[in-house]
Amino acid sequence: MCLALRIARRAAELVLSAGTPDVWLKEDGSPVTSIDLEVEDLVRRLLAEAVPDDGVVGEERAEHRGTSGRRWLVDPISGTADFVAGRPTYSVDLALEKALAVSVMPSLDITMAAGRGIGCRVFRAGEEEVARVSSTDVVEGARVCLHGKRKPILERCAVVDGATSVLDLITGRVDAVIAAGAGLDEFDLACLPVLVEEAGGRVTVVEDDVVLATNGVLHDAFLSLLVARPGVEPGTPGS
């Protein structure tokens, strides 16, 4: 965990110190910047120095196949569109597959970190807190961050802004997050399961482009609703 925190925070410092980046569109139409590449290169170099036998796969560079059986996932800037637009809700995400997850929001000075069996913590401006999901146990009035278009199935819930949805879920400010959109990939999901599950919640990939994360208590109820009658139409997932 210490290694992941150190590397992710170094990457966050690079983002904050960078000037105005060059921006272009990838083949899928999503934006990428020169800072994405610089951050991923830094993370790869630091991992190579510390754990040279580990594999590394990043969103912008080719995969490095290791020999240790461990694999790191790097999303240098999760929420590049937010970063380009000057919104502070982007993050630097680093995960040791299925074991550790660190997500740093440089502009908000917030770090989320979790490891299997050691819990989930949030660091804000140097202050540390244990992250725990809410105890809400009824769908009616449940607070939901929705990335996608609202449908009648969610009329029973209080749909709230999803800009910091993962942070809000693991700290109990919302009860569920539903993300739907063609942009979801393994990098979007790299940190989510470990962060949410170690805070006491649950995560399910309902379909290839629909992900449900909840406080755990409400999970089966939301899952049955989504499977029986999808509650969202594809939209743009948040950070």
PDB file of C-alpha atoms in Angstrom:
ATOM      1  CA  MET A   1       0.000   0.000   0.000  1.00  0.00           C
ATOM      2  CA  CYS A   2       2.810   2.427   0.842  1.00  0.00           C
ATOM      3  CA  LEU A   3       4.315   1.982  -2.624  1.00  0.00           C
ATOM      4  CA  ALA A   4       1.006   2.607  -4.374  1.00  0.00           C
ATOM      5  CA  LEU A   5       0.316   5.701  -2.280  1.00  0.00           C
ATOM      6  CA  ARG A   6       3.775   7.104  -2.889  1.00  0.00           C
ATOM      7  CA  ILE A   7       3.609   6.605  -6.647  1.00  0.00           C
ATOM      8  CA  ALA A   8       0.058   7.909  -7.039  1.00  0.00           C
ATOM      9  CA  ARG A   9       0.872  11.014  -5.027  1.00  0.00           C
ATOM     10  CA  ARG A  10       3.998  11.653  -7.078  1.00  0.00           C
ATOM     11  CA  ALA A  11       1.832  11.417 -10.179  1.00  0.00           C
ATOM     12  CA  ALA A  12      -0.685  13.839  -8.671  1.00  0.00           C
ATOM     13  CA  GLU A  13       2.093  16.330  -7.971  1.00  0.00           C
ATOM     14  CA  LEU A  14       3.113  16.127 -11.615  1.00  0.00           C
ATOM     15  CA  VAL A  15      -0.441  16.904 -12.718  1.00  0.00           C
ATOM     16  CA  LEU A  16      -0.641  19.943 -10.449  1.00  0.00           C
ATOM     17  CA  SER A  17       2.723  21.300 -11.572  1.00  0.00           C
ATOM     18  CA  ALA A  18       2.061  20.837 -15.285  1.00  0.00           C
ATOM     19  CA  GLY A  19       1.269  23.706 -17.578  1.00  0.00           C
ATOM     20  CA  THR A  20      -1.434  23.859 -20.202  1.00  0.00           C
ATOM     21  CA  PRO A  21      -1.453  20.465 -21.928  1.00  0.00           C
ATOM     22  CA  ASP A  22      -1.787  19.574 -25.570  1.00  0.00           C
ATOM     23  CA  VAL A  23      -5.141  17.890 -26.202  1.00  0.00           C
ATOM     24  CA  TRP A  24      -6.251  15.577 -28.996  1.00  0.00           C
ATOM     25  CA  LEU A  25      -8.897  12.938 -29.593  1.00  0.00           C
ATOM     26  CA  LYS A  26      -8.304   9.202 -29.623  1.00  0.00           C
ATOM     27  CA  GLU A  27      -9.870   6.916 -32.194  1.00  0.00           C
ATOM     28  CA  ASP A  28     -12.903   6.390 -29.971  1.00  0.00           C
ATOM     29  CA  GLY A  29     -13.474  10.139 -29.756  1.00  0.00           C
ATOM     30  CA  SER A  30     -12.405  10.517 -26.125  1.00  0.00           C
ATOM     31  CA  PRO A  31      -9.865  13.216 -25.210  1.00  0.00           C
ATOM     32  CA  VAL A  32      -6.290  12.562 -24.193  1.00  0.00           C
ATOM     33  CA  THR A  33      -3.629  15.073 -23.182  1.00  0.00           C
ATOM     34  CA  SER A  34       0.124  15.310 -23.062  1.00  0.00           C
ATOM     35  CA  ILE A  35      -0.192  15.185 -19.269  1.00  0.00           C
ATOM     36  CA  ASP A  36      -1.882  11.766 -19.478  1.00  0.00           C
ATOM     37  CA  LEU A  37       1.213  10.460 -21.228  1.00  0.00           C
ATOM     38  CA  GLU A  38       3.663  12.146 -18.853  1.00  0.00           C
ATOM     39  CA  VAL A  39       1.846  10.803 -15.801  1.00  0.00           C
ATOM     40  CA  GLU A  40       1.642   7.263 -17.136  1.00  0.00           C
ATOM     41  CA  ASP A  41       5.327   7.326 -18.068  1.00  0.00           C
ATOM     42  CA  LEU A  42       6.223   8.479 -14.545  1.00  0.00           C
ATOM     43  CA  VAL A  43       4.114   5.772 -12.894  1.00  0.00           C
ATOM     44  CA  ARG A  44       5.597   3.097 -15.141  1.00  0.00           C
ATOM     45  CA  ARG A  45       9.135   4.240 -14.375  1.00  0.00           C
ATOM     46  CA  LEU A  46       8.555   4.236 -10.613  1.00  0.00           C
ATOM     47  CA  LEU A  47       6.942   0.798 -10.745  1.00  0.00           C
ATOM     48  CA  ALA A  48       9.806  -0.545 -12.855  1.00  0.00           C
ATOM     49  CA  GLU A  49      12.282   0.694 -10.262  1.00  0.00           C
ATOM     50  CA  ALA A  50      10.383  -0.759  -7.293  1.00  0.00           C
ATOM     51  CA  VAL A  51       8.784  -3.945  -8.666  1.00  0.00           C
ATOM     52  CA  PRO A  52      10.468  -4.737 -12.003  1.00  0.00           C
ATOM     53  CA  ASP A  53       8.932  -8.204 -12.289  1.00  0.00           C
ATOM     54  CA  ASP A  54       5.345  -6.953 -12.050  1.00  0.00           C
ATOM     55  CA  GLY A  55       3.196  -6.437 -15.118  1.00  0.00           C
ATOM     56  CA  VAL A  56       1.834  -2.989 -15.938  1.00  0.00           C
ATOM     57  CA  VAL A  57      -1.040  -2.057 -18.201  1.00  0.00           C
ATOM     58  CA  GLY A  58      -1.989   1.568 -18.727  1.00  0.00           C
ATOM     59  CA  GLU A  59      -4.687   3.345 -20.630  1.00  0.00           C
ATOM     60  CA  GLU A  60      -2.289   5.160 -22.959  1.00  0.00           C
ATOM     61  CA  ARG A  61       0.751   2.880 -23.407  1.00  0.00           C
ATOM     62  CA  ALA A  62       1.384  -0.720 -24.424  1.00  0.00           C
ATOM     63  CA  GLU A  63       1.215  -3.435 -21.772  1.00  0.00           C
ATOM     64  CA  HIS A  64       4.367  -4.562 -19.993  1.00  0.00           C
ATOM     65  CA  ARG A  65       4.035  -8.260 -19.263  1.00  0.00           C
ATOM     66  CA  GLY A  66       5.721  -9.171 -16.012  1.00  0.00           C
ATOM     67  CA  THR A  67       6.806 -12.508 -14.584  1.00  0.00           C
ATOM     68  CA  SER A  68       5.614 -12.185 -10.976  1.00  0.00           C
ATOM     69  CA  GLY A  69       1.947 -12.894 -11.624  1.00  0.00           C
ATOM     70  CA  ARG A  70       0.999  -9.453 -10.330  1.00  0.00           C
ATOM     71  CA  ARG A  71      -0.387  -6.747 -12.616  1.00  0.00           C
ATOM     72  CA  TRP A  72      -0.787  -3.013 -12.054  1.00  0.00           C
ATOM     73  CA  LEU A  73      -3.492  -0.963 -13.771  1.00  0.00           C
ATOM     74  CA  VAL A  74      -2.783   2.706 -14.468  1.00  0.00           C
ATOM     75  CA  ASP A  75      -5.334   5.332 -15.425  1.00  0.00           C
ATOM     76  CA  PRO A  76      -3.131   8.439 -15.511  1.00  0.00           C
ATOM     77  CA  ILE A  77      -6.067  10.843 -15.555  1.00  0.00           C
ATOM     78  CA  SER A  78      -9.473   9.329 -14.955  1.00  0.00           C
ATOM     79  CA  GLY A  79     -11.925  11.935 -16.167  1.00  0.00           C
ATOM     80  CA  THR A  80      -9.749  13.595 -18.791  1.00  0.00           C
ATOM     81  CA  ALA A  81     -12.732  15.599 -20.057  1.00  0.00           C
ATOM     82  CA  ASP A  82     -13.133  17.113 -16.583  1.00  0.00           C
ATOM     83  CA  PHE A  83      -9.408  17.841 -16.415  1.00  0.00           C
ATOM     84  CA  VAL A  84      -9.420  19.589 -19.795  1.00  0.00           C
ATOM     85  CA  ALA A  85     -12.496  21.611 -18.813  1.00  0.00           C
ATOM     86  CA  GLY A  86     -10.869  22.760 -15.591  1.00  0.00           C
ATOM     87  CA  ARG A  87     -13.188  20.816 -13.312  1.00  0.00           C
ATOM     88  CA  PRO A  88     -11.467  19.426 -10.186  1.00  0.00           C
ATOM     89  CA  THR A  89     -13.187  16.028 -10.146  1.00  0.00           C
ATOM     90  CA  TYR A  90     -10.638  14.085 -12.214  1.00  0.00           C
ATOM     91  CA  SER A  91      -8.320  11.599 -10.513  1.00  0.00           C
ATOM     92  CA  VAL A  92      -5.082   9.667 -10.856  1.00  0.00           C
ATOM     93  CA  ASP A  93      -5.884   5.969 -10.417  1.00  0.00           C
ATOM     94  CA  LEU A  94      -3.464   3.151  -9.635  1.00  0.00           C
ATOM     95  CA  ALA A  95      -4.460  -0.398  -8.742  1.00  0.00           C
ATOM     96  CA  LEU A  96      -2.695  -3.672  -8.070  1.00  0.00           C
ATOM     97  CA  GLU A  97      -5.213  -5.942  -9.735  1.00  0.00           C
ATOM     98  CA  LYS A  98      -7.828  -7.245  -7.260  1.00  0.00           C
ATOM     99  CA  ALA A  99      -5.618  -6.349  -4.289  1.00  0.00           C
ATOM    100  CA  LEU A 100      -4.950  -2.611  -3.856  1.00  0.00           C
ATOM    101  CA  ALA A 101      -6.500   0.607  -5.116  1.00  0.00           C
ATOM    102  CA  VAL A 102      -5.406   4.235  -4.810  1.00  0.00           C
ATOM    103  CA  SER A 103      -7.313   7.116  -6.362  1.00  0.00           C
ATOM    104  CA  VAL A 104      -5.949  10.637  -5.899  1.00  0.00           C
ATOM    105  CA  MET A 105      -7.952  13.758  -6.749  1.00  0.00           C
ATOM    106  CA  PRO A 106      -5.104  16.284  -7.034  1.00  0.00           C
ATOM    107  CA  SER A 107      -7.163  19.462  -7.313  1.00  0.00           C
ATOM    108  CA  LEU A 108      -9.257  18.556  -4.254  1.00  0.00           C
ATOM    109  CA  ASP A 109      -6.345  17.217  -2.170  1.00  0.00           C
ATOM    110  CA  ILE A 110      -8.239  13.980  -1.573  1.00  0.00           C
ATOM    111  CA  THR A 111      -6.839  10.446  -1.665  1.00  0.00           C
ATOM    112  CA  MET A 112      -8.873   7.239  -1.473  1.00  0.00           C
ATOM    113  CA  ALA A 113      -6.923   4.071  -0.667  1.00  0.00           C
ATOM    114  CA  ALA A 114      -7.940   0.489   0.029  1.00  0.00           C
ATOM    115  CA  GLY A 115      -6.438  -2.977   0.235  1.00  0.00           C
ATOM    116  CA  ARG A 116      -7.964  -6.412   0.550  1.00  0.00           C
ATOM    117  CA  GLY A 117      -8.377  -7.194   4.210  1.00  0.00           C
ATOM    118  CA  ILE A 118      -7.072  -3.849   5.459  1.00  0.00           C
ATOM    119  CA  GLY A 119     -10.065  -1.614   4.826  1.00  0.00           C
ATOM    120  CA  CYS A 120     -10.560   1.658   3.000  1.00  0.00           C
ATOM    121  CA  ARG A 121      -9.382   5.110   4.021  1.00  0.00           C
ATOM    122  CA  VAL A 122      -9.797   8.657   2.809  1.00  0.00           C
ATOM    123  CA  PHE A 123      -7.131  11.330   3.251  1.00  0.00           C
ATOM    124  CA  ARG A 124      -8.236  14.976   3.034  1.00  0.00           C
ATOM    125  CA  ALA A 125      -5.644  17.705   3.403  1.00  0.00           C
ATOM    126  CA  GLY A 126      -3.546  15.434   5.609  1.00  0.00           C
ATOM    127  CA  GLU A 127      -6.425  14.186   7.763  1.00  0.00           C
ATOM    128  CA  GLU A 128      -7.202  10.461   7.641  1.00  0.00           C
ATOM    129  CA  GLU A 129     -10.610   8.844   8.093  1.00  0.00           C
ATOM    130  CA  VAL A 130     -11.887   5.287   7.826  1.00  0.00           C
ATOM    131  CA  ALA A 131     -14.295   5.018   4.905  1.00  0.00           C
ATOM    132  CA  ARG A 132     -17.614   3.264   5.508  1.00  0.00           C
ATOM    133  CA  VAL A 133     -20.696   3.068   3.330  1.00  0.00           C
ATOM    134  CA  SER A 134     -24.143   4.095   4.549  1.00  0.00           C
ATOM    135  CA  SER A 135     -26.611   1.841   6.347  1.00  0.00           C
ATOM    136  CA  THR A 136     -29.668   2.875   4.306  1.00  0.00           C
ATOM    137  CA  ASP A 137     -31.848  -0.202   3.843  1.00  0.00           C
ATOM    138  CA  VAL A 138     -34.832   0.968   1.761  1.00  0.00           C
ATOM    139  CA  VAL A 139     -34.886   1.931  -1.913  1.00  0.00           C
ATOM    140  CA  GLU A 140     -37.479   4.661  -1.373  1.00  0.00           C
ATOM    141  CA  GLY A 141     -35.550   7.877  -0.866  1.00  0.00           C
ATOM    142  CA  ALA A 142     -32.150   6.246  -1.317  1.00  0.00           C
ATOM    143  CA  ARG A 143     -29.530   8.658  -2.611  1.00  0.00           C
ATOM    144  CA  VAL A 144     -28.245   7.552  -6.011  1.00  0.00           C
ATOM    145  CA  CYS A 145     -25.485   8.933  -8.227  1.00  0.00           C
ATOM    146  CA  LEU A 146     -26.544   8.194 -11.777  1.00  0.00           C
ATOM    147  CA  HIS A 147     -24.229   8.375 -14.789  1.00  0.00           C
ATOM    148  CA  GLY A 148     -26.719   7.987 -17.633  1.00  0.00           C
ATOM    149  CA  LYS A 149     -30.285   9.095 -18.349  1.00  0.00           C
ATOM    150  CA  ARG A 150     -32.890   8.932 -15.638  1.00  0.00           C
ATOM    151  CA  LYS A 151     -35.763   6.489 -16.142  1.00  0.00           C
ATOM    152  CA  PRO A 152     -39.006   5.925 -14.169  1.00  0.00           C
ATOM    153  CA  ILE A 153     -37.505   3.029 -12.222  1.00  0.00           C
ATOM    154  CA  LEU A 154     -35.460   5.555 -10.233  1.00  0.00           C
ATOM    155  CA  GLU A 155     -38.339   7.888  -9.389  1.00  0.00           C
ATOM    156  CA  ARG A 156     -38.419   6.332  -5.913  1.00  0.00           C
ATOM    157  CA  CYS A 157     -34.868   7.528  -5.276  1.00  0.00           C
ATOM    158  CA  ALA A 158     -33.158  10.848  -4.736  1.00  0.00           C
ATOM    159  CA  VAL A 159     -30.858  11.164  -7.753  1.00  0.00           C
ATOM    160  CA  VAL A 160     -27.919  13.418  -6.865  1.00  0.00           C
ATOM    161  CA  ASP A 161     -24.883  14.876  -8.606  1.00  0.00           C
ATOM    162  CA  GLY A 162     -22.341  12.203  -9.493  1.00  0.00           C
ATOM    163  CA  ALA A 163     -19.171  14.260  -9.872  1.00  0.00           C
ATOM    164  CA  THR A 164     -17.523  12.617  -6.860  1.00  0.00           C
ATOM    165  CA  SER A 165     -19.679   9.497  -6.821  1.00  0.00           C
ATOM    166  CA  VAL A 166     -17.123   6.939  -5.615  1.00  0.00           C
ATOM    167  CA  LEU A 167     -15.971   9.199  -2.793  1.00  0.00           C
ATOM    168  CA  ASP A 168     -19.573   9.905  -1.824  1.00  0.00           C
ATOM    169  CA  LEU A 169     -20.460   6.202  -1.821  1.00  0.00           C
ATOM    170  CA  ILE A 170     -17.562   5.014   0.325  1.00  0.00           C
ATOM    171  CA  THR A 171     -18.120   7.805   2.858  1.00  0.00           C
ATOM    172  CA  GLY A 172     -21.862   7.239   3.157  1.00  0.00           C
ATOM    173  CA  ARG A 173     -23.060  10.400   1.449  1.00  0.00           C
ATOM    174  CA  VAL A 174     -24.879   8.378  -1.194  1.00  0.00           C
ATOM    175  CA  ASP A 175     -26.249   4.858  -1.119  1.00  0.00           C
ATOM    176  CA  ALA A 176     -25.701   3.671  -4.689  1.00  0.00           C
ATOM    177  CA  VAL A 177     -23.926   4.530  -7.925  1.00  0.00           C
ATOM    178  CA  ILE A 178     -25.182   3.400 -11.323  1.00  0.00           C
ATOM    179  CA  ALA A 179     -22.937   3.998 -14.331  1.00  0.00           C
ATOM    180  CA  ALA A 180     -24.011   3.246 -17.876  1.00  0.00           C
ATOM    181  CA  GLY A 181     -22.176   4.070 -21.061  1.00  0.00           C
ATOM    182  CA  ALA A 182     -20.051   2.700 -23.841  1.00  0.00           C
ATOM    183  CA  GLY A 183     -16.946   4.306 -22.336  1.00  0.00           C
ATOM    184  CA  LEU A 184     -16.578   1.847 -19.456  1.00  0.00           C
ATOM    185  CA  ASP A 185     -13.413  -0.257 -19.574  1.00  0.00           C
ATOM    186  CA  GLU A 186     -11.065  -2.080 -17.212  1.00  0.00           C
ATOM    187  CA  PHE A 187      -9.425   1.197 -16.219  1.00  0.00           C
ATOM    188  CA  ASP A 188     -12.742   2.697 -15.111  1.00  0.00           C
ATOM    189  CA  LEU A 189     -13.222  -0.396 -12.953  1.00  0.00           C
ATOM    190  CA  ALA A 190      -9.634  -0.799 -11.744  1.00  0.00           C
ATOM    191  CA  CYS A 191     -10.077   0.880  -8.361  1.00  0.00           C
ATOM    192  CA  LEU A 192     -13.839   0.668  -7.889  1.00  0.00           C
ATOM    193  CA  PRO A 193     -14.301  -2.890  -6.511  1.00  0.00           C
ATOM    194  CA  VAL A 194     -11.527  -2.714  -3.927  1.00  0.00           C
ATOM    195  CA  LEU A 195     -12.471   0.769  -2.714  1.00  0.00           C
ATOM    196  CA  VAL A 196     -16.177   0.029  -2.422  1.00  0.00           C
ATOM    197  CA  GLU A 197     -15.954  -3.503  -1.045  1.00  0.00           C
ATOM    198  CA  GLU A 198     -13.358  -2.597   1.575  1.00  0.00           C
ATOM    199  CA  ALA A 199     -15.670   0.233   2.694  1.00  0.00           C
ATOM    200  CA  GLY A 200     -18.425  -2.350   3.172  1.00  0.00           C
ATOM    201  CA  GLY A 201     -20.240  -2.107  -0.163  1.00  0.00           C
ATOM    202  CA  ARG A 202     -20.725  -4.268  -3.236  1.00  0.00           C
ATOM    203  CA  VAL A 203     -20.039  -3.895  -6.963  1.00  0.00           C
ATOM    204  CA  THR A 204     -21.592  -5.775  -9.881  1.00  0.00           C
ATOM    205  CA  VAL A 205     -21.039  -5.432 -13.613  1.00  0.00           C
ATOM    206  CA  VAL A 206     -24.673  -5.858 -14.668  1.00  0.00           C
ATOM    207  CA  GLU A 207     -23.907  -5.700 -18.383  1.00  0.00           C
ATOM    208  CA  ASP A 208     -20.822  -4.807 -20.395  1.00  0.00           C
ATOM    209  CA  ASP A 209     -21.664  -1.117 -20.068  1.00  0.00           C
ATOM    210  CA  VAL A 210     -23.691  -0.992 -16.843  1.00  0.00           C
ATOM    211  CA  VAL A 211     -22.075  -1.078 -13.393  1.00  0.00           C
ATOM    212  CA  LEU A 212     -23.861  -1.024 -10.046  1.00  0.00           C
ATOM    213  CA  ALA A 213     -22.096  -0.094  -6.813  1.00  0.00           C
ATOM    214  CA  THR A 214     -24.017   0.157  -3.543  1.00  0.00           C
ATOM    215  CA  ASN A 215     -23.751   0.179   0.219  1.00  0.00           C
ATOM    216  CA  GLY A 216     -24.300  -3.582   0.124  1.00  0.00           C
ATOM    217  CA  VAL A 217     -27.570  -3.541   2.045  1.00  0.00           C
ATOM    218  CA  LEU A 218     -29.450  -2.228  -1.003  1.00  0.00           C
ATOM    219  CA  HIS A 219     -27.489  -4.155  -3.587  1.00  0.00           C
ATOM    220  CA  ASP A 220     -29.844  -7.027  -4.292  1.00  0.00           C
ATOM    221  CA  ALA A 221     -32.828  -4.682  -4.487  1.00  0.00           C
ATOM    222  CA  PHE A 222     -31.177  -2.415  -7.046  1.00  0.00           C
ATOM    223  CA  LEU A 223     -29.733  -5.357  -8.936  1.00  0.00           C
ATOM    224  CA  SER A 224     -33.124  -6.988  -9.338  1.00  0.00           C
ATOM    225  CA  LEU A 225     -34.615  -3.719 -10.558  1.00  0.00           C
ATOM    226  CA  LEU A 226     -31.858  -3.186 -13.117  1.00  0.00           C
ATOM    227  CA  VAL A 227     -31.989  -6.742 -14.420  1.00  0.00           C
ATOM    228  CA  ALA A 228     -35.780  -6.830 -14.602  1.00  0.00           C
ATOM    229  CA  ARG A 229     -36.160  -3.460 -16.245  1.00  0.00           C
ATOM    230  CA  PRO A 230     -32.996  -1.431 -16.960  1.00  0.00           C
ATOM    231  CA  GLY A 231     -33.167   1.888 -15.181  1.00  0.00           C
ATOM    232  CA  VAL A 232     -30.664   3.836 -17.238  1.00  0.00           C
ATOM    233  CA  GLU A 233     -29.900   4.520 -20.846  1.00  0.00           C
ATOM    234  CA  PRO A 234     -26.292   4.817 -22.002  1.00  0.00           C
ATOM    235  CA  GLY A 235     -24.657   8.083 -21.062  1.00  0.00           C
ATOM    236  CA  THR A 236     -21.193   9.341 -20.257  1.00  0.00           C
ATOM    237  CA  PRO A 237     -19.724   7.772 -17.098  1.00  0.00           C
ATOM    238  CA  GLY A 238     -18.236  10.122 -14.549  1.00  0.00           C
ATOM    239  CA  SER A 239     -14.806   9.964 -12.954  1.00  0.00           C
TER     240      SER A 239
END
